[in-house]
Coordinates of C-alpha atoms in Angstrom, one line a residue:
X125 CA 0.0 0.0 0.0
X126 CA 0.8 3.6 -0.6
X127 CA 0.4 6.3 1.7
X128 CA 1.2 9.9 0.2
X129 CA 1.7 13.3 2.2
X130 CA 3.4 16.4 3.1
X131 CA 6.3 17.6 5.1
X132 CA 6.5 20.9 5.1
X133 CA 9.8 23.0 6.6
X134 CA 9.1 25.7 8.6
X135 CA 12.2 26.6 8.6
X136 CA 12.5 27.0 4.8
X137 CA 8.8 28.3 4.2
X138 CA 8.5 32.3 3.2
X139 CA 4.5 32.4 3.5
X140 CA 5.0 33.5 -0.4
X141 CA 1.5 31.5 -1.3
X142 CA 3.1 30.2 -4.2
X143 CA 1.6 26.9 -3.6
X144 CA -1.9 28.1 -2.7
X145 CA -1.5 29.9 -5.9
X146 CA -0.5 27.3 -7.9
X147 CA -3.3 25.0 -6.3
X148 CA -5.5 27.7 -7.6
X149 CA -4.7 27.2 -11.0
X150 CA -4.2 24.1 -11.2
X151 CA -7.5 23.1 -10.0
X152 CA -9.8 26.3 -11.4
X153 CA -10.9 27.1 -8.1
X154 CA -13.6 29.6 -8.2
X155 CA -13.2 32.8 -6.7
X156 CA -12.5 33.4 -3.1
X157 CA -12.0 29.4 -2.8
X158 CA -8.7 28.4 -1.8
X159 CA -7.5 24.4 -0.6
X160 CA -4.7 25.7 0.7
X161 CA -3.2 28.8 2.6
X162 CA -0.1 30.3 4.4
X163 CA -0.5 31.3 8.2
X164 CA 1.5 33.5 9.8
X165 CA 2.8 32.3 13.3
X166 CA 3.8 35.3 14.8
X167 CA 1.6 38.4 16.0
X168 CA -2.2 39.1 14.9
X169 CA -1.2 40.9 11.7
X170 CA -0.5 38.3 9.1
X171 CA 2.7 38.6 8.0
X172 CA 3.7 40.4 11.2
X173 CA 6.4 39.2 14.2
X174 CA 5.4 38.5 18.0
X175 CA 7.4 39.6 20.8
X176 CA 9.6 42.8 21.3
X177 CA 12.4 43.9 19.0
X178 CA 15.1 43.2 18.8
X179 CA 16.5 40.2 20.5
X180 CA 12.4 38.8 21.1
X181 CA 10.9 38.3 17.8
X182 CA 9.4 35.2 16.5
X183 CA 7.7 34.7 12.9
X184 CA 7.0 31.5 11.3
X185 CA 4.2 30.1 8.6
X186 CA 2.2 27.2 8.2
X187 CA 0.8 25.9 5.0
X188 CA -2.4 24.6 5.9
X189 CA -4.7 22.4 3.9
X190 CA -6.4 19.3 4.1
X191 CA -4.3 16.5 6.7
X192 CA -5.0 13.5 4.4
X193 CA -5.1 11.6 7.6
X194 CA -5.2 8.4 8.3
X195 CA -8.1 8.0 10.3
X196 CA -10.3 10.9 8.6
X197 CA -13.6 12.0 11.0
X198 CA -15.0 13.1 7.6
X199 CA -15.0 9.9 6.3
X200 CA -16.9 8.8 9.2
X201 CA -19.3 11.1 9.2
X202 CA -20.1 11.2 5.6
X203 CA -23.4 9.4 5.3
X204 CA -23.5 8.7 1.2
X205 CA -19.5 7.6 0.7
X206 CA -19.1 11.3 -1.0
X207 CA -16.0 11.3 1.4
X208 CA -13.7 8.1 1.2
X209 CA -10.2 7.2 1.9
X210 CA -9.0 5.6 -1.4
X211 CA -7.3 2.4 -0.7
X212 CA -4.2 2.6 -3.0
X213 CA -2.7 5.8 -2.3
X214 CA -4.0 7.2 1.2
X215 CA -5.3 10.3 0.1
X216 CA -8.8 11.4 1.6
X217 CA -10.8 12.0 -1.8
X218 CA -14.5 13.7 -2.3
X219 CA -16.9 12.4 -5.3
X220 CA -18.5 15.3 -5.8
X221 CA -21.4 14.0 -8.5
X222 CA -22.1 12.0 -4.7
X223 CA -22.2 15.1 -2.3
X224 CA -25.5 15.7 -1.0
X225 CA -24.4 19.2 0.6
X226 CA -25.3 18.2 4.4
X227 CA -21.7 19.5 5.3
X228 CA -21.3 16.7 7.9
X229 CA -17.7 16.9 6.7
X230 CA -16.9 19.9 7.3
X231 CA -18.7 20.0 11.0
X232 CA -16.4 16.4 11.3
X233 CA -13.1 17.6 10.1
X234 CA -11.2 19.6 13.6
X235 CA -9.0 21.5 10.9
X236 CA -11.3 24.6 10.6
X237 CA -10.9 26.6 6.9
X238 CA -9.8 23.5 4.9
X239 CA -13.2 22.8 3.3
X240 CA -15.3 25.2 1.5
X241 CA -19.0 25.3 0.6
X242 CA -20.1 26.0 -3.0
X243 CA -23.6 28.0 -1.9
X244 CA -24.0 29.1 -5.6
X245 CA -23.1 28.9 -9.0
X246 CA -19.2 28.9 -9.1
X247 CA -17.6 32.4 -10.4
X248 CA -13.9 32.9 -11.6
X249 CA -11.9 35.8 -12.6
X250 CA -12.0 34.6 -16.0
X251 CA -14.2 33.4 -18.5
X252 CA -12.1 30.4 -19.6
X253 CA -11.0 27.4 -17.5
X254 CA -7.4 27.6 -16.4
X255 CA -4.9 24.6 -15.5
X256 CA -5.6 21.0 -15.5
X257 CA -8.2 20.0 -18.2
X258 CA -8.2 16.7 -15.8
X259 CA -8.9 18.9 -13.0
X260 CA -12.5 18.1 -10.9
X261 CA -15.1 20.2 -12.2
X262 CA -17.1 22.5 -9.8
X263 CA -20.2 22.3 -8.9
X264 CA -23.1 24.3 -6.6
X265 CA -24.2 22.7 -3.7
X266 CA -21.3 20.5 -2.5
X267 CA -18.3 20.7 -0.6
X268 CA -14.4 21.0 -2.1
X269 CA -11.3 20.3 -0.5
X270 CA -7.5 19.8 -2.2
X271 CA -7.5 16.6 -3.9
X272 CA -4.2 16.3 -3.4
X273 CA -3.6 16.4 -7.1
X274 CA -5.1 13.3 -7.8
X275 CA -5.2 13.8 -11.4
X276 CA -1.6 14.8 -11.5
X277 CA -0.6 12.0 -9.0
X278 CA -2.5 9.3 -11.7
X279 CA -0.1 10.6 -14.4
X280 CA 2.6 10.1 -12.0
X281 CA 3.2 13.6 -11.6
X282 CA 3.3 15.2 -8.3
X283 CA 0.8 18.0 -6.9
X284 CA 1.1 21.3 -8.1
X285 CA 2.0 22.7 -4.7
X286 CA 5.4 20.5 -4.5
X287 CA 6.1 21.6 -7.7
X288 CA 6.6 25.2 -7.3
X289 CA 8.0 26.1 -3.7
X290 CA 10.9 28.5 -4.3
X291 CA 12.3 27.7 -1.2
X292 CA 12.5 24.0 -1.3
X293 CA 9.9 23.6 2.2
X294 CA 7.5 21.6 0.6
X295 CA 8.4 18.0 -0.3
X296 CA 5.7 15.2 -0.8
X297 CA 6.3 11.5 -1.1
X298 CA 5.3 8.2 0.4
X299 CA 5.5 7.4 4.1
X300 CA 5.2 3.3 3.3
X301 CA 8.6 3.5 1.4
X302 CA 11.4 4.2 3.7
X303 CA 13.6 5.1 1.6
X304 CA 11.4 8.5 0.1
X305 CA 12.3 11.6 1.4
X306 CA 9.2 12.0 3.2
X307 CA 9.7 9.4 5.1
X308 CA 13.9 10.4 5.6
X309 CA 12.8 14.1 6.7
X310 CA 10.3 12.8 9.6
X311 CA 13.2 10.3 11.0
X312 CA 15.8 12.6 10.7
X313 CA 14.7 15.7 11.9
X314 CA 12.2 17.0 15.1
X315 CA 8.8 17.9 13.7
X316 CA 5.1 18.3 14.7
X317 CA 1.2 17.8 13.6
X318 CA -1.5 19.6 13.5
X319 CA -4.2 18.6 16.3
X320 CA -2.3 15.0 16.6
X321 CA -4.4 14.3 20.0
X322 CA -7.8 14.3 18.0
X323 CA -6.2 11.4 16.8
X324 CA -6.8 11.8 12.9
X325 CA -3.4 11.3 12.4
X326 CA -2.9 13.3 9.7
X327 CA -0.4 12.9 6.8
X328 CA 1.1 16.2 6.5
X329 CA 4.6 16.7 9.2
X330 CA 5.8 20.5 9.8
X331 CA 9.5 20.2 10.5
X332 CA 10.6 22.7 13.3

């Protein structure tokens, strides 16, 4: 079996949003939707410090998305099967031609902002279709989350968002192969996970 993720370097990672933008594309995502986002860790102004300068600062980011996790509460809760773990690869996918709109995912998932609900018609910025023609196709009514590239990843390509980080703090890769350089990163170096005691366990490790 194949179990595909994240790690994501925090000490690397610029909060550029390159990879939220390049998730945009990639996947047409209507306007003001977005599966994935930078955080600032630091004071309440995004891009902004806590602490007192100059010998107290802190500022960090965290790319934040869907976990992928291995035990997925939206799963659970999903009562038609819209939501599923697929079996091969891991990754927590969403048939959206299934989605009833009841949102039981998103009340499910304990990673707040990683799901969004398409209330009307989609709307883009432009009248033509950017990215992926393999991309999923948006629809009113139902919920989206990243896909983790899955159309990319059945080409055997990787997501979009690994693709482009300028910095090099974004790496995906199997966590059942030892040998990847997911699964290197995570042995080798101190990390953490988001909301680990809710016990998802989720498939995306911040280095620290």
């Amino acid at each position: 079996m194949t179990r595909y993720g994240f790690v994501i370097d925090t000490t690397r990672c610029v909060g550029c949003n390159f990879c939220s933008m390049a998730c945009k594309v990639e996947n047409n995502l209507p306007e003001d939707v977005w599966w994935s986002r930078a955080y600032t860790d630091g004071g309440e102004v995004e891009q902004t410090p806590s602490g007192e300068w100059p010998d107290n600062l802190h500022m960090a980011f965290m790319t934040v998305g869907c976990q992928h996790c291995d035990n997925p509460a939206c799963v659970k809760a999903c009562p038609v099967g819209a939501t599923y773990k697929d079996a091969d690869t891991g990754i927590v996918r969403q048939d959206f031609d299934k989605c009833i709109g009841c949102r039981m995912c998103m009340a499910a998932c304990p990673y707040s902002g990683v799901r969004t609900f398409n209330w009307e018609e989609p709307k883009y910025f432009l009248d033509f279709p950017v990215g992926s023609a393999d991309a999923p196709k948006h629809q009113k009514g139902v919920v989206e989350k990243c896909t983790m590239c899955w159309h990319r990843i059945a080409k055997g390509e990787r997501p979009a968002c690994a693709d482009v980080c300028r910095t090099l703090a974004r790496h995906w890769g199997d966590f059942d192969d030892p040998d990847s350089e997911v699964s290197k990163l995570i042995r080798d170096r101190p990390y953490k996970q988001l909301l680990a005691d809710e016990g998802t366990g989720p498939c995306v490790y911040y280095l620290v």
